[in-house]
JSON list of C-alpha atoms in Angstrom, two decimals:
[
{"chain": "H", "resi": 169, "resn": "MET", "atom": "CA", "xyz": [-7.64, 147.31, -130.92]},
{"chain": "H", "resi": 170, "resn": "ALA", "atom": "CA", "xyz": [-9.22, 144.26, -129.40]},
{"chain": "H", "resi": 171, "resn": "GLY", "atom": "CA", "xyz": [-8.60, 141.00, -131.19]},
{"chain": "H", "resi": 172, "resn": "THR", "atom": "CA", "xyz": [-10.78, 140.29, -134.21]},
{"chain": "H", "resi": 173, "resn": "ARG", "atom": "CA", "xyz": [-11.68, 136.62, -134.61]},
{"chain": "H", "resi": 174, "resn": "LEU", "atom": "CA", "xyz": [-12.78, 135.32, -137.98]},
{"chain": "H", "resi": 175, "resn": "PRO", "atom": "CA", "xyz": [-13.98, 131.88, -139.04]},
{"chain": "H", "resi": 176, "resn": "LEU", "atom": "CA", "xyz": [-12.28, 130.52, -142.15]},
{"chain": "H", "resi": 177, "resn": "ARG", "atom": "CA", "xyz": [-14.75, 128.22, -143.85]},
{"chain": "H", "resi": 178, "resn": "ARG", "atom": "CA", "xyz": [-15.65, 129.91, -147.15]},
{"chain": "H", "resi": 179, "resn": "GLN", "atom": "CA", "xyz": [-13.98, 132.05, -149.80]},
{"chain": "H", "resi": 180, "resn": "GLN", "atom": "CA", "xyz": [-15.89, 135.02, -148.41]},
{"chain": "H", "resi": 181, "resn": "ASP", "atom": "CA", "xyz": [-14.17, 134.53, -145.03]},
{"chain": "H", "resi": 182, "resn": "LEU", "atom": "CA", "xyz": [-10.74, 134.70, -146.68]},
{"chain": "H", "resi": 183, "resn": "VAL", "atom": "CA", "xyz": [-11.66, 137.99, -148.35]},
{"chain": "H", "resi": 184, "resn": "TRP", "atom": "CA", "xyz": [-12.82, 139.32, -144.97]},
{"chain": "H", "resi": 185, "resn": "LEU", "atom": "CA", "xyz": [-9.47, 138.25, -143.43]},
{"chain": "H", "resi": 186, "resn": "ARG", "atom": "CA", "xyz": [-7.60, 140.13, -146.13]},
{"chain": "H", "resi": 187, "resn": "ARG", "atom": "CA", "xyz": [-9.67, 143.27, -145.50]},
{"chain": "H", "resi": 188, "resn": "GLU", "atom": "CA", "xyz": [-9.26, 143.11, -141.72]},
{"chain": "H", "resi": 189, "resn": "THR", "atom": "CA", "xyz": [-5.51, 142.52, -142.05]},
{"chain": "H", "resi": 190, "resn": "ARG", "atom": "CA", "xyz": [-5.22, 145.59, -144.28]},
{"chain": "H", "resi": 191, "resn": "SER", "atom": "CA", "xyz": [-7.20, 147.71, -141.82]},
{"chain": "H", "resi": 192, "resn": "ALA", "atom": "CA", "xyz": [-5.14, 146.59, -138.82]},
{"chain": "H", "resi": 193, "resn": "ALA", "atom": "CA", "xyz": [-1.84, 147.10, -140.68]},
{"chain": "H", "resi": 194, "resn": "GLU", "atom": "CA", "xyz": [-2.87, 150.63, -141.60]},
{"chain": "H", "resi": 195, "resn": "GLN", "atom": "CA", "xyz": [-3.86, 151.28, -137.98]},
{"chain": "H", "resi": 196, "resn": "CYS", "atom": "CA", "xyz": [-0.37, 150.16, -136.89]},
{"chain": "H", "resi": 197, "resn": "GLY", "atom": "CA", "xyz": [1.19, 152.65, -139.24]},
{"chain": "H", "resi": 198, "resn": "LEU", "atom": "CA", "xyz": [2.88, 150.19, -141.59]},
{"chain": "H", "resi": 199, "resn": "ASP", "atom": "CA", "xyz": [4.12, 151.86, -144.76]},
{"chain": "H", "resi": 200, "resn": "HIS", "atom": "CA", "xyz": [1.85, 151.91, -147.81]},
{"chain": "H", "resi": 201, "resn": "ARG", "atom": "CA", "xyz": [3.96, 149.28, -149.64]},
{"chain": "H", "resi": 202, "resn": "SER", "atom": "CA", "xyz": [3.88, 146.76, -146.78]},
{"chain": "H", "resi": 203, "resn": "VAL", "atom": "CA", "xyz": [0.13, 146.84, -146.17]},
{"chain": "H", "resi": 204, "resn": "PRO", "atom": "CA", "xyz": [-0.97, 145.16, -149.45]},
{"chain": "H", "resi": 205, "resn": "SER", "atom": "CA", "xyz": [1.82, 142.58, -149.18]},
{"chain": "H", "resi": 206, "resn": "LEU", "atom": "CA", "xyz": [0.85, 141.64, -145.64]},
{"chain": "H", "resi": 207, "resn": "SER", "atom": "CA", "xyz": [-2.85, 141.38, -146.42]},
{"chain": "H", "resi": 208, "resn": "ALA", "atom": "CA", "xyz": [-2.12, 139.24, -149.49]},
{"chain": "H", "resi": 209, "resn": "ALA", "atom": "CA", "xyz": [0.19, 136.99, -147.45]},
{"chain": "H", "resi": 210, "resn": "SER", "atom": "CA", "xyz": [-2.44, 136.45, -144.74]},
{"chain": "H", "resi": 211, "resn": "TYR", "atom": "CA", "xyz": [-5.01, 135.60, -147.41]},
{"chain": "H", "resi": 212, "resn": "GLU", "atom": "CA", "xyz": [-2.70, 133.12, -149.14]},
{"chain": "H", "resi": 213, "resn": "ALA", "atom": "CA", "xyz": [-1.60, 131.43, -145.89]},
{"chain": "H", "resi": 214, "resn": "ALA", "atom": "CA", "xyz": [-5.23, 131.01, -144.82]},
{"chain": "H", "resi": 215, "resn": "ARG", "atom": "CA", "xyz": [-6.23, 129.74, -148.26]},
{"chain": "H", "resi": 216, "resn": "LEU", "atom": "CA", "xyz": [-3.52, 127.08, -148.22]},
{"chain": "H", "resi": 217, "resn": "LEU", "atom": "CA", "xyz": [-4.27, 125.95, -144.66]},
{"chain": "H", "resi": 218, "resn": "CYS", "atom": "CA", "xyz": [-8.01, 125.83, -145.24]},
{"chain": "H", "resi": 219, "resn": "ALA", "atom": "CA", "xyz": [-7.56, 123.77, -148.38]},
{"chain": "H", "resi": 220, "resn": "GLU", "atom": "CA", "xyz": [-6.06, 121.07, -146.15]},
{"chain": "H", "resi": 221, "resn": "ALA", "atom": "CA", "xyz": [-8.44, 121.41, -143.20]},
{"chain": "H", "resi": 222, "resn": "PRO", "atom": "CA", "xyz": [-11.54, 123.51, -143.94]},
{"chain": "H", "resi": 223, "resn": "ASN", "atom": "CA", "xyz": [-12.48, 124.32, -140.33]},
{"chain": "H", "resi": 224, "resn": "GLY", "atom": "CA", "xyz": [-10.15, 127.08, -139.32]},
{"chain": "H", "resi": 225, "resn": "GLY", "atom": "CA", "xyz": [-10.04, 130.53, -137.91]},
{"chain": "H", "resi": 226, "resn": "ALA", "atom": "CA", "xyz": [-7.93, 133.64, -137.71]},
{"chain": "H", "resi": 227, "resn": "GLU", "atom": "CA", "xyz": [-7.29, 136.25, -135.08]},
{"chain": "H", "resi": 228, "resn": "ILE", "atom": "CA", "xyz": [-5.91, 139.71, -135.77]},
{"chain": "H", "resi": 229, "resn": "THR", "atom": "CA", "xyz": [-4.71, 141.80, -132.84]},
{"chain": "H", "resi": 230, "resn": "VAL", "atom": "CA", "xyz": [-2.86, 145.07, -132.44]},
{"chain": "H", "resi": 231, "resn": "THR", "atom": "CA", "xyz": [-0.99, 144.97, -129.14]},
{"chain": "H", "resi": 232, "resn": "PRO", "atom": "CA", "xyz": [-0.72, 148.00, -126.84]},
{"chain": "H", "resi": 233, "resn": "SER", "atom": "CA", "xyz": [2.88, 148.41, -128.05]},
{"chain": "H", "resi": 234, "resn": "GLY", "atom": "CA", "xyz": [1.66, 148.71, -131.66]},
{"chain": "H", "resi": 235, "resn": "GLN", "atom": "CA", "xyz": [2.56, 145.25, -132.92]},
{"chain": "H", "resi": 236, "resn": "LEU", "atom": "CA", "xyz": [0.24, 143.55, -135.36]},
{"chain": "H", "resi": 237, "resn": "GLN", "atom": "CA", "xyz": [-0.31, 139.87, -134.58]},
{"chain": "H", "resi": 238, "resn": "ILE", "atom": "CA", "xyz": [-2.01, 137.54, -137.04]},
{"chain": "H", "resi": 239, "resn": "SER", "atom": "CA", "xyz": [-2.75, 133.94, -136.10]},
{"chain": "H", "resi": 240, "resn": "ILE", "atom": "CA", "xyz": [-4.26, 131.48, -138.56]},
{"chain": "H", "resi": 241, "resn": "ARG", "atom": "CA", "xyz": [-5.23, 128.06, -137.30]},
{"chain": "H", "resi": 242, "resn": "THR", "atom": "CA", "xyz": [-7.01, 124.99, -138.58]},
{"chain": "H", "resi": 243, "resn": "THR", "atom": "CA", "xyz": [-9.11, 122.50, -136.69]},
{"chain": "H", "resi": 244, "resn": "VAL", "atom": "CA", "xyz": [-8.78, 118.77, -137.28]},
{"chain": "H", "resi": 245, "resn": "ASN", "atom": "CA", "xyz": [-11.43, 116.57, -135.68]},
{"chain": "H", "resi": 246, "resn": "GLY", "atom": "CA", "xyz": [-12.32, 119.34, -133.23]},
{"chain": "H", "resi": 247, "resn": "ALA", "atom": "CA", "xyz": [-8.74, 119.94, -132.02]},
{"chain": "H", "resi": 248, "resn": "VAL", "atom": "CA", "xyz": [-6.64, 122.96, -132.94]},
{"chain": "H", "resi": 249, "resn": "ASP", "atom": "CA", "xyz": [-3.79, 121.99, -135.26]},
{"chain": "H", "resi": 250, "resn": "ARG", "atom": "CA", "xyz": [-0.50, 122.63, -133.44]},
{"chain": "H", "resi": 251, "resn": "GLN", "atom": "CA", "xyz": [1.18, 123.53, -136.75]},
{"chain": "H", "resi": 252, "resn": "ALA", "atom": "CA", "xyz": [-0.90, 126.70, -137.12]},
{"chain": "H", "resi": 253, "resn": "VAL", "atom": "CA", "xyz": [0.65, 129.77, -138.68]},
{"chain": "H", "resi": 254, "resn": "SER", "atom": "CA", "xyz": [1.33, 132.72, -136.41]},
{"chain": "H", "resi": 255, "resn": "HIS", "atom": "CA", "xyz": [3.19, 135.88, -137.31]},
{"chain": "H", "resi": 256, "resn": "SER", "atom": "CA", "xyz": [3.82, 139.22, -135.64]},
{"chain": "H", "resi": 257, "resn": "VAL", "atom": "CA", "xyz": [4.88, 142.40, -137.39]},
{"chain": "H", "resi": 258, "resn": "ALA", "atom": "CA", "xyz": [6.28, 145.40, -135.56]},
{"chain": "H", "resi": 259, "resn": "ALA", "atom": "CA", "xyz": [4.87, 148.73, -136.70]},
{"chain": "H", "resi": 260, "resn": "LEU", "atom": "CA", "xyz": [7.44, 150.84, -138.49]}
]
């Protein structure tokens, strides 16, 4: 799966992030109990970051080895915030 990049500016974008995270987690073969938890966590992390700095983005990637990588970043005055959230989950 090529990386999916999503802007995070509106509530609708956060819902889209949650959906895309769920889809990618299912594609990686994560168990049915982990998928909803992961998609909810990505939504909540993005919501909290975007409340502080509304111009952000997310990238969801499944690596060739089957790892799911989710990066959520904010932009402050045009520069990417170096305290962005990034998390990788190995497929089970």
